[in-house]
């Protein structure tokens, strides 16, 4: 399953930019400016579409292994040392006026990814940001914030917070991307998944579907989705995925790996500022 997902992402990477809100819905847009990141396939690896004719069994296994290796980076070192040139304001990041962390925590530097499960670009970003998140130092607090772009996006934002409330977030985050974009057992932007459809997905991971659906419409989840929408608006995001460091900096970048490189620099900057 992981190798199949990796192959699909390899096909998507050259054409994906950011998923944007337009008239209450979100669409995948082609790159128009440096603020909408896209990623190219790894050097020496040819994009493979899901509908491509199968190769011989030995060639297929080798291609799947290479694709998995190319799209799933090793976890970042615990030191998270910045690499490359220092980021430039306006080119590599934007300063958010009066920006504040989403979930302030004493002594912690917050990194937020504003994402959408139905966004193909976010699905392509997850194999990079997942291991990067796992390798962050202990003074960094990583927070997923679901985008509220209307329609099915809002239902999936509610599902994210319902899963969080029921202790299912960690084991379902990547599985939900797989269900929508690889297995296509859920429609995402290809249609409209009902609350029952979404609850039935979580039932496969230990949830009671009726309890899950009720939690999605609960007051606590509504409060969290309202806060998520307010944060995204205040941060002036233009689409998903968006990375925000300590509520102050909206990362731009020329590619997904470049976004993470810039984030490392901004984390180090915040760490130095906290030390003085």
PDB file of C-alpha atoms in Angstrom:
ATOM      1  CA  UNK A   1       0.000   0.000   0.000  1.00  0.00           C
ATOM      2  CA  UNK A   2       2.761   2.440   0.889  1.00  0.00           C
ATOM      3  CA  UNK A   3       4.577   1.780  -2.365  1.00  0.00           C
ATOM      4  CA  UNK A   4       1.370   2.211  -4.355  1.00  0.00           C
ATOM      5  CA  UNK A   5       0.699   5.532  -2.622  1.00  0.00           C
ATOM      6  CA  UNK A   6       4.276   6.611  -3.305  1.00  0.00           C
ATOM      7  CA  UNK A   7       3.932   5.852  -7.022  1.00  0.00           C
ATOM      8  CA  UNK A   8       0.736   7.884  -7.253  1.00  0.00           C
ATOM      9  CA  UNK A   9       2.383  10.793  -5.442  1.00  0.00           C
ATOM     10  CA  UNK A  10       5.333  10.614  -7.841  1.00  0.00           C
ATOM     11  CA  UNK A  11       2.899  11.129 -10.693  1.00  0.00           C
ATOM     12  CA  UNK A  12       1.235  14.039  -8.923  1.00  0.00           C
ATOM     13  CA  UNK A  13       4.350  15.921  -7.789  1.00  0.00           C
ATOM     14  CA  UNK A  14       5.264  17.584 -11.112  1.00  0.00           C
ATOM     15  CA  UNK A  15       1.792  19.105 -11.557  1.00  0.00           C
ATOM     16  CA  UNK A  16       0.682  19.940  -8.026  1.00  0.00           C
ATOM     17  CA  UNK A  17       0.790  23.384  -6.495  1.00  0.00           C
ATOM     18  CA  UNK A  18      -1.380  24.528  -3.611  1.00  0.00           C
ATOM     19  CA  UNK A  19      -5.056  23.828  -3.076  1.00  0.00           C
ATOM     20  CA  UNK A  20      -6.857  27.147  -2.880  1.00  0.00           C
ATOM     21  CA  UNK A  21     -10.207  28.417  -1.679  1.00  0.00           C
ATOM     22  CA  UNK A  22     -12.320  29.873  -4.469  1.00  0.00           C
ATOM     23  CA  UNK A  23     -15.908  30.924  -3.875  1.00  0.00           C
ATOM     24  CA  UNK A  24     -16.188  28.639  -0.865  1.00  0.00           C
ATOM     25  CA  UNK A  25     -14.573  25.641  -2.561  1.00  0.00           C
ATOM     26  CA  UNK A  26     -11.006  24.586  -3.102  1.00  0.00           C
ATOM     27  CA  UNK A  27      -9.233  23.604  -6.281  1.00  0.00           C
ATOM     28  CA  UNK A  28      -5.784  22.463  -7.280  1.00  0.00           C
ATOM     29  CA  UNK A  29      -4.090  25.372  -9.034  1.00  0.00           C
ATOM     30  CA  UNK A  30      -1.066  25.439 -11.303  1.00  0.00           C
ATOM     31  CA  UNK A  31       1.908  27.433 -10.028  1.00  0.00           C
ATOM     32  CA  UNK A  32       1.497  31.134 -10.781  1.00  0.00           C
ATOM     33  CA  UNK A  33       3.959  32.707  -8.396  1.00  0.00           C
ATOM     34  CA  UNK A  34       6.670  31.674  -5.890  1.00  0.00           C
ATOM     35  CA  UNK A  35       4.117  31.483  -3.058  1.00  0.00           C
ATOM     36  CA  UNK A  36       2.464  28.390  -4.521  1.00  0.00           C
ATOM     37  CA  UNK A  37       4.995  25.576  -4.041  1.00  0.00           C
ATOM     38  CA  UNK A  38       5.333  22.633  -6.331  1.00  0.00           C
ATOM     39  CA  UNK A  39       7.727  19.735  -6.214  1.00  0.00           C
ATOM     40  CA  UNK A  40       9.503  17.902  -8.987  1.00  0.00           C
ATOM     41  CA  UNK A  41      10.155  14.162  -9.010  1.00  0.00           C
ATOM     42  CA  UNK A  42      13.488  12.936  -7.750  1.00  0.00           C
ATOM     43  CA  UNK A  43      16.325  13.013 -10.268  1.00  0.00           C
ATOM     44  CA  UNK A  44      16.535   9.886 -12.368  1.00  0.00           C
ATOM     45  CA  UNK A  45      12.994   8.815 -11.520  1.00  0.00           C
ATOM     46  CA  UNK A  46      10.354   8.891 -14.241  1.00  0.00           C
ATOM     47  CA  UNK A  47       6.814   9.858 -13.158  1.00  0.00           C
ATOM     48  CA  UNK A  48       4.443   6.919 -13.168  1.00  0.00           C
ATOM     49  CA  UNK A  49       0.704   7.408 -13.536  1.00  0.00           C
ATOM     50  CA  UNK A  50      -1.820   5.049 -11.914  1.00  0.00           C
ATOM     51  CA  UNK A  51      -3.105   4.072 -15.375  1.00  0.00           C
ATOM     52  CA  UNK A  52       0.296   3.308 -16.881  1.00  0.00           C
ATOM     53  CA  UNK A  53       0.792  -0.161 -18.349  1.00  0.00           C
ATOM     54  CA  UNK A  54       2.452  -2.509 -15.825  1.00  0.00           C
ATOM     55  CA  UNK A  55       6.100  -3.393 -16.307  1.00  0.00           C
ATOM     56  CA  UNK A  56       7.566  -6.830 -15.860  1.00  0.00           C
ATOM     57  CA  UNK A  57       7.354  -8.037 -12.275  1.00  0.00           C
ATOM     58  CA  UNK A  58      11.064  -7.503 -11.506  1.00  0.00           C
ATOM     59  CA  UNK A  59      11.036  -4.031 -13.033  1.00  0.00           C
ATOM     60  CA  UNK A  60       7.865  -3.154 -11.126  1.00  0.00           C
ATOM     61  CA  UNK A  61       9.377  -4.169  -7.785  1.00  0.00           C
ATOM     62  CA  UNK A  62      12.525  -2.157  -8.495  1.00  0.00           C
ATOM     63  CA  UNK A  63      10.499   0.891  -9.559  1.00  0.00           C
ATOM     64  CA  UNK A  64       8.296   0.704  -6.467  1.00  0.00           C
ATOM     65  CA  UNK A  65      11.342   0.469  -4.193  1.00  0.00           C
ATOM     66  CA  UNK A  66      13.019   3.423  -5.900  1.00  0.00           C
ATOM     67  CA  UNK A  67       9.820   5.488  -5.735  1.00  0.00           C
ATOM     68  CA  UNK A  68       9.336   4.754  -2.052  1.00  0.00           C
ATOM     69  CA  UNK A  69      12.951   5.683  -1.308  1.00  0.00           C
ATOM     70  CA  UNK A  70      12.731   8.884  -3.359  1.00  0.00           C
ATOM     71  CA  UNK A  71       9.479  10.162  -1.882  1.00  0.00           C
ATOM     72  CA  UNK A  72       9.928   9.170   1.755  1.00  0.00           C
ATOM     73  CA  UNK A  73      12.883  11.020   3.284  1.00  0.00           C
ATOM     74  CA  UNK A  74      14.652   9.817   6.400  1.00  0.00           C
ATOM     75  CA  UNK A  75      13.586  11.559   9.616  1.00  0.00           C
ATOM     76  CA  UNK A  76      15.314  14.864  10.196  1.00  0.00           C
ATOM     77  CA  UNK A  77      18.075  14.865  12.840  1.00  0.00           C
ATOM     78  CA  UNK A  78      17.013  15.877  16.322  1.00  0.00           C
ATOM     79  CA  UNK A  79      19.186  18.984  16.108  1.00  0.00           C
ATOM     80  CA  UNK A  80      17.222  20.200  13.049  1.00  0.00           C
ATOM     81  CA  UNK A  81      20.192  22.314  11.974  1.00  0.00           C
ATOM     82  CA  UNK A  82      19.369  24.794   9.193  1.00  0.00           C
ATOM     83  CA  UNK A  83      21.015  24.220   5.825  1.00  0.00           C
ATOM     84  CA  UNK A  84      21.532  26.435   2.821  1.00  0.00           C
ATOM     85  CA  UNK A  85      21.316  30.227   2.661  1.00  0.00           C
ATOM     86  CA  UNK A  86      19.419  32.252   5.226  1.00  0.00           C
ATOM     87  CA  UNK A  87      15.843  32.911   4.081  1.00  0.00           C
ATOM     88  CA  UNK A  88      14.933  36.328   2.692  1.00  0.00           C
ATOM     89  CA  UNK A  89      11.764  38.131   3.739  1.00  0.00           C
ATOM     90  CA  UNK A  90       9.344  38.538   0.872  1.00  0.00           C
ATOM     91  CA  UNK A  91      11.016  35.808  -1.167  1.00  0.00           C
ATOM     92  CA  UNK A  92      11.211  32.882   1.234  1.00  0.00           C
ATOM     93  CA  UNK A  93       8.689  33.924   3.862  1.00  0.00           C
ATOM     94  CA  UNK A  94       6.194  36.618   4.768  1.00  0.00           C
ATOM     95  CA  UNK A  95       5.930  38.319   8.153  1.00  0.00           C
ATOM     96  CA  UNK A  96       2.391  38.005   9.530  1.00  0.00           C
ATOM     97  CA  UNK A  97       1.271  41.300  11.037  1.00  0.00           C
ATOM     98  CA  UNK A  98       0.310  40.819  14.698  1.00  0.00           C
ATOM     99  CA  UNK A  99       0.705  37.074  14.206  1.00  0.00           C
ATOM    100  CA  UNK A 100       0.295  34.767  17.185  1.00  0.00           C
ATOM    101  CA  UNK A 101       0.730  31.005  17.665  1.00  0.00           C
ATOM    102  CA  UNK A 102      -2.375  28.874  17.297  1.00  0.00           C
ATOM    103  CA  UNK A 103      -1.757  26.997  20.551  1.00  0.00           C
ATOM    104  CA  UNK A 104       0.799  28.999  22.573  1.00  0.00           C
ATOM    105  CA  UNK A 105       2.932  26.885  24.889  1.00  0.00           C
ATOM    106  CA  UNK A 106       5.539  28.275  27.275  1.00  0.00           C
ATOM    107  CA  UNK A 107       9.073  27.673  26.050  1.00  0.00           C
ATOM    108  CA  UNK A 108       7.894  26.117  22.790  1.00  0.00           C
ATOM    109  CA  UNK A 109       8.304  27.219  19.181  1.00  0.00           C
ATOM    110  CA  UNK A 110       5.153  26.398  17.258  1.00  0.00           C
ATOM    111  CA  UNK A 111       5.073  25.089  13.699  1.00  0.00           C
ATOM    112  CA  UNK A 112       1.653  24.815  12.051  1.00  0.00           C
ATOM    113  CA  UNK A 113       0.703  23.082   8.845  1.00  0.00           C
ATOM    114  CA  UNK A 114      -2.622  24.333   7.517  1.00  0.00           C
ATOM    115  CA  UNK A 115      -3.790  21.380   5.433  1.00  0.00           C
ATOM    116  CA  UNK A 116      -6.782  19.688   3.884  1.00  0.00           C
ATOM    117  CA  UNK A 117      -7.282  15.946   3.610  1.00  0.00           C
ATOM    118  CA  UNK A 118      -8.995  16.386   0.220  1.00  0.00           C
ATOM    119  CA  UNK A 119      -6.087  18.473  -1.152  1.00  0.00           C
ATOM    120  CA  UNK A 120      -3.813  16.474  -3.526  1.00  0.00           C
ATOM    121  CA  UNK A 121      -0.902  18.833  -2.799  1.00  0.00           C
ATOM    122  CA  UNK A 122      -1.238  18.135   0.937  1.00  0.00           C
ATOM    123  CA  UNK A 123      -1.254  14.405   0.221  1.00  0.00           C
ATOM    124  CA  UNK A 124       1.999  14.846  -1.712  1.00  0.00           C
ATOM    125  CA  UNK A 125       3.495  16.931   1.108  1.00  0.00           C
ATOM    126  CA  UNK A 126       2.672  14.455   3.879  1.00  0.00           C
ATOM    127  CA  UNK A 127       5.483  11.931   3.098  1.00  0.00           C
ATOM    128  CA  UNK A 128       7.954  14.808   3.569  1.00  0.00           C
ATOM    129  CA  UNK A 129       6.487  16.723   6.490  1.00  0.00           C
ATOM    130  CA  UNK A 130       5.599  13.571   8.460  1.00  0.00           C
ATOM    131  CA  UNK A 131       9.226  12.421   8.939  1.00  0.00           C
ATOM    132  CA  UNK A 132      10.370  16.044   9.330  1.00  0.00           C
ATOM    133  CA  UNK A 133       7.821  16.521  12.128  1.00  0.00           C
ATOM    134  CA  UNK A 134       9.008  13.321  13.823  1.00  0.00           C
ATOM    135  CA  UNK A 135      12.600  14.622  13.889  1.00  0.00           C
ATOM    136  CA  UNK A 136      11.872  18.051  15.364  1.00  0.00           C
ATOM    137  CA  UNK A 137      13.612  18.949  18.643  1.00  0.00           C
ATOM    138  CA  UNK A 138      11.675  18.865  21.905  1.00  0.00           C
ATOM    139  CA  UNK A 139      11.344  22.659  22.028  1.00  0.00           C
ATOM    140  CA  UNK A 140       9.216  22.648  18.860  1.00  0.00           C
ATOM    141  CA  UNK A 141       5.468  22.070  19.069  1.00  0.00           C
ATOM    142  CA  UNK A 142       4.030  20.895  15.731  1.00  0.00           C
ATOM    143  CA  UNK A 143       0.300  21.449  15.177  1.00  0.00           C
ATOM    144  CA  UNK A 144      -1.918  20.375  12.293  1.00  0.00           C
ATOM    145  CA  UNK A 145      -4.645  22.932  11.535  1.00  0.00           C
ATOM    146  CA  UNK A 146      -7.321  21.826   9.047  1.00  0.00           C
ATOM    147  CA  UNK A 147      -8.433  24.358   6.433  1.00  0.00           C
ATOM    148  CA  UNK A 148     -12.085  25.409   6.383  1.00  0.00           C
ATOM    149  CA  UNK A 149     -12.684  26.134   2.683  1.00  0.00           C
ATOM    150  CA  UNK A 150     -16.337  25.098   2.683  1.00  0.00           C
ATOM    151  CA  UNK A 151     -18.181  22.006   1.507  1.00  0.00           C
ATOM    152  CA  UNK A 152     -16.487  18.657   2.035  1.00  0.00           C
ATOM    153  CA  UNK A 153     -13.376  20.467   3.355  1.00  0.00           C
ATOM    154  CA  UNK A 154     -15.345  21.506   6.433  1.00  0.00           C
ATOM    155  CA  UNK A 155     -16.597  17.977   7.098  1.00  0.00           C
ATOM    156  CA  UNK A 156     -13.052  16.662   6.973  1.00  0.00           C
ATOM    157  CA  UNK A 157     -11.868  19.441   9.293  1.00  0.00           C
ATOM    158  CA  UNK A 158     -14.549  18.349  11.759  1.00  0.00           C
ATOM    159  CA  UNK A 159     -13.444  14.741  11.298  1.00  0.00           C
ATOM    160  CA  UNK A 160      -9.857  15.694  12.138  1.00  0.00           C
ATOM    161  CA  UNK A 161     -10.898  17.236  15.462  1.00  0.00           C
ATOM    162  CA  UNK A 162     -13.314  14.390  16.206  1.00  0.00           C
ATOM    163  CA  UNK A 163     -10.468  11.911  15.661  1.00  0.00           C
ATOM    164  CA  UNK A 164      -8.270  14.012  17.924  1.00  0.00           C
ATOM    165  CA  UNK A 165     -10.926  14.034  20.656  1.00  0.00           C
ATOM    166  CA  UNK A 166     -11.316  10.247  20.425  1.00  0.00           C
ATOM    167  CA  UNK A 167      -7.584   9.525  20.435  1.00  0.00           C
ATOM    168  CA  UNK A 168      -7.459   8.424  16.797  1.00  0.00           C
ATOM    169  CA  UNK A 169      -5.492  11.252  15.193  1.00  0.00           C
ATOM    170  CA  UNK A 170      -2.047   9.648  15.097  1.00  0.00           C
ATOM    171  CA  UNK A 171      -3.106   6.345  13.573  1.00  0.00           C
ATOM    172  CA  UNK A 172      -5.557   7.779  11.031  1.00  0.00           C
ATOM    173  CA  UNK A 173      -3.889  10.955   9.688  1.00  0.00           C
ATOM    174  CA  UNK A 174      -1.915   9.315   6.886  1.00  0.00           C
ATOM    175  CA  UNK A 175      -4.463   6.516   6.446  1.00  0.00           C
ATOM    176  CA  UNK A 176      -7.129   9.074   5.515  1.00  0.00           C
ATOM    177  CA  UNK A 177      -4.913  10.582   2.815  1.00  0.00           C
ATOM    178  CA  UNK A 178      -4.432   7.050   1.467  1.00  0.00           C
ATOM    179  CA  UNK A 179      -8.175   6.341   1.482  1.00  0.00           C
ATOM    180  CA  UNK A 180      -8.930   9.519  -0.495  1.00  0.00           C
ATOM    181  CA  UNK A 181      -6.001   9.791  -2.896  1.00  0.00           C
ATOM    182  CA  UNK A 182      -4.650   6.248  -3.364  1.00  0.00           C
ATOM    183  CA  UNK A 183      -7.412   3.749  -2.610  1.00  0.00           C
ATOM    184  CA  UNK A 184     -10.172   6.218  -3.589  1.00  0.00           C
ATOM    185  CA  UNK A 185     -12.499   4.491  -1.140  1.00  0.00           C
ATOM    186  CA  UNK A 186     -13.506   8.047  -0.194  1.00  0.00           C
ATOM    187  CA  UNK A 187     -14.265  10.696  -2.820  1.00  0.00           C
ATOM    188  CA  UNK A 188     -12.598  13.825  -1.442  1.00  0.00           C
ATOM    189  CA  UNK A 189     -12.995  16.498  -4.115  1.00  0.00           C
ATOM    190  CA  UNK A 190     -14.171  13.954  -6.675  1.00  0.00           C
ATOM    191  CA  UNK A 191     -17.631  14.008  -5.123  1.00  0.00           C
ATOM    192  CA  UNK A 192     -19.143  14.524  -1.706  1.00  0.00           C
ATOM    193  CA  UNK A 193     -18.489  12.216   1.223  1.00  0.00           C
ATOM    194  CA  UNK A 194     -21.301  12.181   3.770  1.00  0.00           C
ATOM    195  CA  UNK A 195     -20.725  12.312   7.503  1.00  0.00           C
ATOM    196  CA  UNK A 196     -21.681   8.630   7.548  1.00  0.00           C
ATOM    197  CA  UNK A 197     -19.068   7.815   4.883  1.00  0.00           C
ATOM    198  CA  UNK A 198     -16.383   9.549   6.916  1.00  0.00           C
ATOM    199  CA  UNK A 199     -17.515   7.959  10.190  1.00  0.00           C
ATOM    200  CA  UNK A 200     -17.404   4.528   8.543  1.00  0.00           C
ATOM    201  CA  UNK A 201     -13.779   5.117   7.573  1.00  0.00           C
ATOM    202  CA  UNK A 202     -12.885   5.857  11.198  1.00  0.00           C
ATOM    203  CA  UNK A 203     -14.870   2.796  12.289  1.00  0.00           C
ATOM    204  CA  UNK A 204     -12.209   0.722  10.511  1.00  0.00           C
ATOM    205  CA  UNK A 205      -9.703   2.200  12.950  1.00  0.00           C
ATOM    206  CA  UNK A 206     -11.595   1.553  16.154  1.00  0.00           C
ATOM    207  CA  UNK A 207     -14.251   4.297  16.320  1.00  0.00           C
ATOM    208  CA  UNK A 208     -17.926   3.738  16.966  1.00  0.00           C
ATOM    209  CA  UNK A 209     -19.463   5.323  13.837  1.00  0.00           C
ATOM    210  CA  UNK A 210     -22.443   6.831  15.623  1.00  0.00           C
ATOM    211  CA  UNK A 211     -20.246   8.292  18.353  1.00  0.00           C
ATOM    212  CA  UNK A 212     -17.834   9.624  15.740  1.00  0.00           C
ATOM    213  CA  UNK A 213     -20.591  11.338  13.753  1.00  0.00           C
ATOM    214  CA  UNK A 214     -21.985  12.861  16.949  1.00  0.00           C
ATOM    215  CA  UNK A 215     -18.531  14.101  17.941  1.00  0.00           C
ATOM    216  CA  UNK A 216     -18.118  15.782  14.534  1.00  0.00           C
ATOM    217  CA  UNK A 217     -21.174  17.939  15.276  1.00  0.00           C
ATOM    218  CA  UNK A 218     -20.328  18.560  18.931  1.00  0.00           C
ATOM    219  CA  UNK A 219     -19.867  21.999  20.467  1.00  0.00           C
ATOM    220  CA  UNK A 220     -16.214  21.277  21.257  1.00  0.00           C
ATOM    221  CA  UNK A 221     -15.393  20.370  17.628  1.00  0.00           C
ATOM    222  CA  UNK A 222     -17.320  23.395  16.323  1.00  0.00           C
ATOM    223  CA  UNK A 223     -15.278  25.649  18.605  1.00  0.00           C
ATOM    224  CA  UNK A 224     -12.043  24.137  17.316  1.00  0.00           C
ATOM    225  CA  UNK A 225     -12.977  24.452  13.638  1.00  0.00           C
ATOM    226  CA  UNK A 226     -14.001  28.082  14.219  1.00  0.00           C
ATOM    227  CA  UNK A 227     -10.605  28.741  15.816  1.00  0.00           C
ATOM    228  CA  UNK A 228      -8.854  26.999  12.901  1.00  0.00           C
ATOM    229  CA  UNK A 229     -10.682  29.172  10.365  1.00  0.00           C
ATOM    230  CA  UNK A 230      -9.883  32.336  12.306  1.00  0.00           C
ATOM    231  CA  UNK A 231      -6.187  31.404  12.511  1.00  0.00           C
ATOM    232  CA  UNK A 232      -5.941  30.674   8.773  1.00  0.00           C
ATOM    233  CA  UNK A 233      -7.565  34.000   7.914  1.00  0.00           C
ATOM    234  CA  UNK A 234      -5.303  35.914  10.302  1.00  0.00           C
ATOM    235  CA  UNK A 235      -2.266  34.153   8.830  1.00  0.00           C
ATOM    236  CA  UNK A 236      -3.303  35.224   5.312  1.00  0.00           C
ATOM    237  CA  UNK A 237      -2.698  31.819   3.803  1.00  0.00           C
ATOM    238  CA  UNK A 238      -3.269  31.570   0.061  1.00  0.00           C
ATOM    239  CA  UNK A 239      -3.795  27.828  -0.085  1.00  0.00           C
ATOM    240  CA  UNK A 240      -2.751  24.504   1.342  1.00  0.00           C
ATOM    241  CA  UNK A 241      -0.337  23.197   2.415  1.00  0.00           C
ATOM    242  CA  UNK A 242       0.851  26.270   4.317  1.00  0.00           C
ATOM    243  CA  UNK A 243       3.550  26.221   6.995  1.00  0.00           C
ATOM    244  CA  UNK A 244       3.554  28.912   9.690  1.00  0.00           C
ATOM    245  CA  UNK A 245       6.344  29.309  12.251  1.00  0.00           C
ATOM    246  CA  UNK A 246       5.417  30.607  15.707  1.00  0.00           C
ATOM    247  CA  UNK A 247       2.456  32.488  14.276  1.00  0.00           C
ATOM    248  CA  UNK A 248       4.909  35.061  12.858  1.00  0.00           C
ATOM    249  CA  UNK A 249       6.164  33.703   9.557  1.00  0.00           C
ATOM    250  CA  UNK A 250       4.293  32.274   6.584  1.00  0.00           C
ATOM    251  CA  UNK A 251       6.746  30.076   4.694  1.00  0.00           C
ATOM    252  CA  UNK A 252       6.889  30.370   0.918  1.00  0.00           C
ATOM    253  CA  UNK A 253       9.647  28.389  -0.780  1.00  0.00           C
ATOM    254  CA  UNK A 254      10.240  27.086  -4.284  1.00  0.00           C
ATOM    255  CA  UNK A 255       9.364  23.467  -3.518  1.00  0.00           C
ATOM    256  CA  UNK A 256       8.142  21.320  -0.652  1.00  0.00           C
ATOM    257  CA  UNK A 257      11.683  20.441   0.523  1.00  0.00           C
ATOM    258  CA  UNK A 258      12.581  24.137   0.299  1.00  0.00           C
ATOM    259  CA  UNK A 259       9.621  24.990   2.535  1.00  0.00           C
ATOM    260  CA  UNK A 260      10.990  22.694   5.231  1.00  0.00           C
ATOM    261  CA  UNK A 261      14.512  24.077   4.818  1.00  0.00           C
ATOM    262  CA  UNK A 262      13.184  27.610   5.315  1.00  0.00           C
ATOM    263  CA  UNK A 263      11.134  26.480   8.319  1.00  0.00           C
ATOM    264  CA  UNK A 264      14.319  25.080   9.933  1.00  0.00           C
ATOM    265  CA  UNK A 265      15.953  28.508   9.612  1.00  0.00           C
ATOM    266  CA  UNK A 266      12.944  30.308  11.076  1.00  0.00           C
ATOM    267  CA  UNK A 267      12.765  27.841  13.976  1.00  0.00           C
ATOM    268  CA  UNK A 268      16.444  28.537  14.728  1.00  0.00           C
ATOM    269  CA  UNK A 269      15.743  32.273  14.578  1.00  0.00           C
ATOM    270  CA  UNK A 270      12.898  31.955  17.086  1.00  0.00           C
ATOM    271  CA  UNK A 271      15.038  29.775  19.334  1.00  0.00           C
ATOM    272  CA  UNK A 272      17.791  32.417  19.382  1.00  0.00           C
ATOM    273  CA  UNK A 273      15.255  35.159  20.119  1.00  0.00           C
ATOM    274  CA  UNK A 274      13.817  33.194  23.051  1.00  0.00           C
ATOM    275  CA  UNK A 275      17.296  32.732  24.506  1.00  0.00           C
ATOM    276  CA  UNK A 276      17.805  36.510  24.868  1.00  0.00           C
TER     277      UNK A 276
END
